[in-house]
Amino acid sequence: MSKVVYWVSLSFAFFFLAAPLLIVLPLAFNDSSFLTYPMEGFTFRWFGVFFDTPPWLSSLANSFKVALGTTLAALLIGGLAAMGVMLLGRWGRIVMSALFVSPLVIPSVVLGVAMAYAFGRAGWGGGYLSLVFAHTILAAPLVFLAVTTSLMGLDPELDRAAASMGASRWRRFHTVTLPLAMPGFATGALFAFITSFDEVVVALFLSTPQTQTLPITLFSSLRDRLEPTIVVVALLLSIVSCLFILALNRLQRRGAGR
Amino acid sequence: MTSLEIRKIDKFYGVHQALFDVSLSIGKGEFVTLLGPSGSGKTTLLKILAGFETVSGGEITLDGRNITELKPEARNFGLVFQGYALFPHMTVRENIAYPLKVRRMPRDAVATRVREMLDLVQLARFIDRKPSELSGGQQQRVALARALAFRPDVLLLDEPMSALDKKLRVDLQEELRQIHQTLGTTFINVTHDQEEAMHMSDRIAVMNHGRIEQFDTAFALYRHPGARFVAEFIGKSNIFPGELTREDGGSAIFRAEGMEMRLDAGSRTPGAADLMVRPEDVLLGTAPAAGRVNLPAEVLGSTYSGDRALYALKLASGRALSAYGAARSGVHPEGAQVFASFSPEDATLIG
Ligand SMILES: Nc1ncnc2c1ncn2[C@@H]1O[C@H](COP(=O)(O)OP(=O)(O)OP(=O)(O)O)[C@@H](O)[C@H]1O
Ligand SMILES: [Mg+2]
């Protein structure tokens, strides 16, 4: 029975997730300006186009800037929230956790509209800051969840042991709790980065040509001209994602190895 | 020369009372064990001593200083946990150095002390290992070294050996006793293993349902239990409920079903009383023995263990009796009619 489930889910994963990617990715190397098979020859030409034609490179840089800013802000907010919530009683913990996680269930279109309007009114719409701010709202709950999970997994006796040896609350926090919760922070940071890096909906409402992120550029050129550069971008994004998944995997294995 | 004084501690968890009027005076350098069945409040008392739980009433003083409200980090008490609680991200060296660094001890003094502690628990070779690379017994010894490294006033141990196998437990008991003698620190150990308690402790506090039933040496607990619970909890015992009366001359007579004897009852007042006889003080014979209290009995069964046999007997009154008998020349067969006898000097009035 479990074998059947395994093979069925594996085939679904392959046909709906992997196959479309595997079919389209080789076209990044196709020596033709149309996205069609059969391939007409092998070339790195489209990579050159990506690096030479604006606004590809600048939007890649924008994406990195926004994602890094988001990661830092989300780590700070989500991490502090997680540690604060751990100090609450049972009910306080339930209520505050629900609040901190709530941005995850609000449709991003709604967030996008609301923020575009609010930032426009406040007079600082369109800048990096507004993008970072909006993405942080989306990413902080992920950091919060990751850090909460790793804090909950800590043996409460470790803190007691440190206390019995004379360590103050602050010292226990930064010598015992924090180092042991590090995998949670790292996982949260990866999630935050990826969330911001390929976020489309909110960015669509907020970015201007100066701050346009890579997914938005991809989206608009998909409408204008369908050329292999798009596949090059898709390939690059996939590689970044794969690297992140590998990193996550490593983190988990290190966590389990203790 | 009392060092740790526990006075009239009560502890409530909501409406449930976990400790009732607990008082103990523990001398400096003493090895005390809290012994009792599951749920009797041993861990609760230990947590209160460590400062992780507040008291609902009563106070604790250390050398005359009231420490009842002191935070755990201000108590200078070492603590060994059942689950060891070693820091997994630190090496053995870093674990043991932790309390020393907290106390801002100079670097080379830390290094010296860590070595010294590792020599004490014979683990010098493992100084650079992580806790996950050690066996359970080794982790336990690191935990011990860490808890002793800062020369605590009192060392608290919560069932430190319950996760170890029998052989290792006996070795570690021996080691713990030696360390105790070397350092002269006050040790308070929690266990529900009565053998462990008897082997290691200077005195044992027997706990039951949140109360201290008796606080005394292993010998006194075994030979002169102060309560029926203690008599039954420590070792095997035969208990006869009966009646104590006094003659004009002052000598006491104890009467129970099928027996009557004159014994030394100290200053006990006459009335209902329980008499305890340990199974090793009962002799079995085919004829009544002179000068002893004789009880006709039937052998229900026996457990042979080479050096001796433990008999389950039934008295004429229907009451059960257990007795150890020499088994050099075989055991009494099942169903045999025998005389169980004991000397009044070996019998003890409980309380
Ligand atoms: N945090 C708590 N809240 C409510 N009741 C508690 C709490 N901790 C302990 N108790 C209760 O107090 C009583 C004593 O518990 P304690 O843990 O001290 O027992 P123990 O003697 O250590 O038992 P064991 O040998 O099983 O460890 C038990 O009835 C237990 O249910
Ligand atoms: Mg316990």
PDB file of N, CA and C in Angstrom, chain A residues 157-158 160-169 171-172 175-176 179-180 258, chain B residues 52 72-73 77 79 81 85-90 98-99 101-103 146 150:
ATOM      1  N   GLU A 157      15.837  21.586  30.417  1.00  0.00           N
ATOM      2  CA  GLU A 157      16.805  21.333  31.490  1.00  0.00           C
ATOM      3  C   GLU A 157      18.148  21.999  31.215  1.00  0.00           C
ATOM      4  N   LEU A 158      18.448  22.270  29.924  1.00  0.00           N
ATOM      5  CA  LEU A 158      19.723  22.919  29.618  1.00  0.00           C
ATOM      6  C   LEU A 158      19.758  24.306  30.242  1.00  0.00           C
ATOM      7  N   ARG A 160      18.011  25.270  32.802  1.00  0.00           N
ATOM      8  CA  ARG A 160      18.079  25.093  34.253  1.00  0.00           C
ATOM      9  C   ARG A 160      19.492  24.752  34.687  1.00  0.00           C
ATOM     10  N   ALA A 161      20.142  23.882  33.899  1.00  0.00           N
ATOM     11  CA  ALA A 161      21.514  23.511  34.248  1.00  0.00           C
ATOM     12  C   ALA A 161      22.386  24.764  34.268  1.00  0.00           C
ATOM     13  N   ALA A 162      22.252  25.598  33.226  1.00  0.00           N
ATOM     14  CA  ALA A 162      23.063  26.814  33.158  1.00  0.00           C
ATOM     15  C   ALA A 162      22.751  27.719  34.345  1.00  0.00           C
ATOM     16  N   ALA A 163      21.472  27.803  34.706  1.00  0.00           N
ATOM     17  CA  ALA A 163      21.095  28.648  35.849  1.00  0.00           C
ATOM     18  C   ALA A 163      21.735  28.121  37.126  1.00  0.00           C
ATOM     19  N   SER A 164      21.729  26.791  37.290  1.00  0.00           N
ATOM     20  CA  SER A 164      22.284  26.234  38.525  1.00  0.00           C
ATOM     21  C   SER A 164      23.786  26.496  38.609  1.00  0.00           C
ATOM     22  N   MET A 165      24.405  26.733  37.456  1.00  0.00           N
ATOM     23  CA  MET A 165      25.842  27.015  37.485  1.00  0.00           C
ATOM     24  C   MET A 165      26.120  28.497  37.635  1.00  0.00           C
ATOM     25  N   GLY A 166      25.064  29.265  37.849  1.00  0.00           N
ATOM     26  CA  GLY A 166      25.261  30.671  38.175  1.00  0.00           C
ATOM     27  C   GLY A 166      25.091  31.632  37.014  1.00  0.00           C
ATOM     28  N   ALA A 167      24.686  31.139  35.831  1.00  0.00           N
ATOM     29  CA  ALA A 167      24.580  32.028  34.674  1.00  0.00           C
ATOM     30  C   ALA A 167      23.298  32.857  34.751  1.00  0.00           C
ATOM     31  N   SER A 168      23.434  34.155  34.493  1.00  0.00           N
ATOM     32  CA  SER A 168      22.272  35.040  34.506  1.00  0.00           C
ATOM     33  C   SER A 168      21.386  34.724  33.296  1.00  0.00           C
ATOM     34  N   ARG A 169      20.181  35.280  33.321  1.00  0.00           N
ATOM     35  CA  ARG A 169      19.246  35.008  32.240  1.00  0.00           C
ATOM     36  C   ARG A 169      19.839  35.394  30.885  1.00  0.00           C
ATOM     37  N   ARG A 171      23.008  35.736  30.052  1.00  0.00           N
ATOM     38  CA  ARG A 171      24.127  34.877  29.703  1.00  0.00           C
ATOM     39  C   ARG A 171      23.633  33.519  29.205  1.00  0.00           C
ATOM     40  N   ARG A 172      22.613  32.969  29.862  1.00  0.00           N
ATOM     41  CA  ARG A 172      22.050  31.694  29.424  1.00  0.00           C
ATOM     42  C   ARG A 172      21.495  31.829  28.026  1.00  0.00           C
ATOM     43  N   THR A 175      24.575  32.171  25.518  1.00  0.00           N
ATOM     44  CA  THR A 175      25.540  31.072  25.444  1.00  0.00           C
ATOM     45  C   THR A 175      24.877  29.718  25.211  1.00  0.00           C
ATOM     46  N   VAL A 176      23.620  29.583  25.564  1.00  0.00           N
ATOM     47  CA  VAL A 176      22.973  28.278  25.427  1.00  0.00           C
ATOM     48  C   VAL A 176      21.806  28.325  24.439  1.00  0.00           C
ATOM     49  N   PRO A 179      22.774  29.794  20.555  1.00  0.00           N
ATOM     50  CA  PRO A 179      23.547  28.886  19.688  1.00  0.00           C
ATOM     51  C   PRO A 179      22.750  27.642  19.297  1.00  0.00           C
ATOM     52  N   LEU A 180      21.940  27.145  20.217  1.00  0.00           N
ATOM     53  CA  LEU A 180      21.210  25.922  19.909  1.00  0.00           C
ATOM     54  C   LEU A 180      20.022  26.194  18.992  1.00  0.00           C
ATOM     55  N   ARG A 258      22.674  15.997  16.106  1.00  0.00           N
ATOM     56  CA  ARG A 258      23.045  16.284  17.483  1.00  0.00           C
ATOM     57  C   ARG A 258      22.557  15.228  18.437  1.00  0.00           C
TER      58      ARG A 258
ATOM     59  N   PHE B  52      14.163  26.195  41.499  1.00  0.00           N
ATOM     60  CA  PHE B  52      13.336  26.189  40.293  1.00  0.00           C
ATOM     61  C   PHE B  52      11.849  26.216  40.619  1.00  0.00           C
ATOM     62  N   PRO B  72      17.928  30.546  41.369  1.00  0.00           N
ATOM     63  CA  PRO B  72      18.838  29.402  41.222  1.00  0.00           C
ATOM     64  C   PRO B  72      20.283  29.847  40.986  1.00  0.00           C
ATOM     65  N   GLU B  73      20.462  30.891  40.138  1.00  0.00           N
ATOM     66  CA  GLU B  73      21.826  31.273  39.777  1.00  0.00           C
ATOM     67  C   GLU B  73      22.577  31.925  40.924  1.00  0.00           C
ATOM     68  N   PHE B  77      24.538  26.120  44.140  1.00  0.00           N
ATOM     69  CA  PHE B  77      24.261  24.695  44.312  1.00  0.00           C
ATOM     70  C   PHE B  77      24.556  23.988  42.996  1.00  0.00           C
ATOM     71  N   LEU B  79      24.075  20.843  40.375  1.00  0.00           N
ATOM     72  CA  LEU B  79      22.885  20.066  40.069  1.00  0.00           C
ATOM     73  C   LEU B  79      23.216  19.042  38.990  1.00  0.00           C
ATOM     74  N   PHE B  81      21.366  16.343  36.585  1.00  0.00           N
ATOM     75  CA  PHE B  81      20.021  15.995  36.138  1.00  0.00           C
ATOM     76  C   PHE B  81      19.958  14.544  35.703  1.00  0.00           C
ATOM     77  N   ALA B  85      21.703  16.754  30.896  1.00  0.00           N
ATOM     78  CA  ALA B  85      21.643  18.176  30.540  1.00  0.00           C
ATOM     79  C   ALA B  85      23.008  18.773  30.214  1.00  0.00           C
ATOM     80  N   LEU B  86      23.828  18.017  29.503  1.00  0.00           N
ATOM     81  CA  LEU B  86      25.093  18.585  29.013  1.00  0.00           C
ATOM     82  C   LEU B  86      24.778  19.471  27.808  1.00  0.00           C
ATOM     83  N   PHE B  87      25.587  20.533  27.623  1.00  0.00           N
ATOM     84  CA  PHE B  87      25.346  21.409  26.477  1.00  0.00           C
ATOM     85  C   PHE B  87      25.855  20.723  25.213  1.00  0.00           C
ATOM     86  N   PRO B  88      24.972  20.421  24.278  1.00  0.00           N
ATOM     87  CA  PRO B  88      25.379  19.608  23.124  1.00  0.00           C
ATOM     88  C   PRO B  88      26.330  20.336  22.172  1.00  0.00           C
ATOM     89  N   HIS B  89      26.323  21.680  22.215  1.00  0.00           N
ATOM     90  CA  HIS B  89      27.165  22.412  21.274  1.00  0.00           C
ATOM     91  C   HIS B  89      28.538  22.709  21.855  1.00  0.00           C
ATOM     92  N   MET B  90      28.821  22.194  23.055  1.00  0.00           N
ATOM     93  CA  MET B  90      30.124  22.447  23.653  1.00  0.00           C
ATOM     94  C   MET B  90      30.842  21.125  23.885  1.00  0.00           C
ATOM     95  N   TYR B  98      32.203  25.994  31.817  1.00  0.00           N
ATOM     96  CA  TYR B  98      31.087  26.963  31.796  1.00  0.00           C
ATOM     97  C   TYR B  98      30.857  27.660  33.140  1.00  0.00           C
ATOM     98  N   PRO B  99      30.658  26.908  34.219  1.00  0.00           N
ATOM     99  CA  PRO B  99      30.399  27.599  35.487  1.00  0.00           C
ATOM    100  C   PRO B  99      31.594  28.414  35.963  1.00  0.00           C
ATOM    101  N   LYS B 101      33.755  30.065  33.903  1.00  0.00           N
ATOM    102  CA  LYS B 101      33.767  31.309  33.133  1.00  0.00           C
ATOM    103  C   LYS B 101      32.691  32.251  33.647  1.00  0.00           C
ATOM    104  N   VAL B 102      31.538  31.685  34.011  1.00  0.00           N
ATOM    105  CA  VAL B 102      30.477  32.513  34.591  1.00  0.00           C
ATOM    106  C   VAL B 102      31.021  33.260  35.805  1.00  0.00           C
ATOM    107  N   ARG B 103      31.904  32.594  36.555  1.00  0.00           N
ATOM    108  CA  ARG B 103      32.461  33.207  37.760  1.00  0.00           C
ATOM    109  C   ARG B 103      33.712  34.020  37.467  1.00  0.00           C
ATOM    110  N   ARG B 146      31.048  18.715  35.969  1.00  0.00           N
ATOM    111  CA  ARG B 146      30.616  20.088  35.711  1.00  0.00           C
ATOM    112  C   ARG B 146      29.910  20.673  36.935  1.00  0.00           C
ATOM    113  N   PHE B 150      32.697  24.133  40.235  1.00  0.00           N
ATOM    114  CA  PHE B 150      32.727  25.455  40.871  1.00  0.00           C
ATOM    115  C   PHE B 150      32.639  25.363  42.388  1.00  0.00           C
TER     116      PHE B 150
END
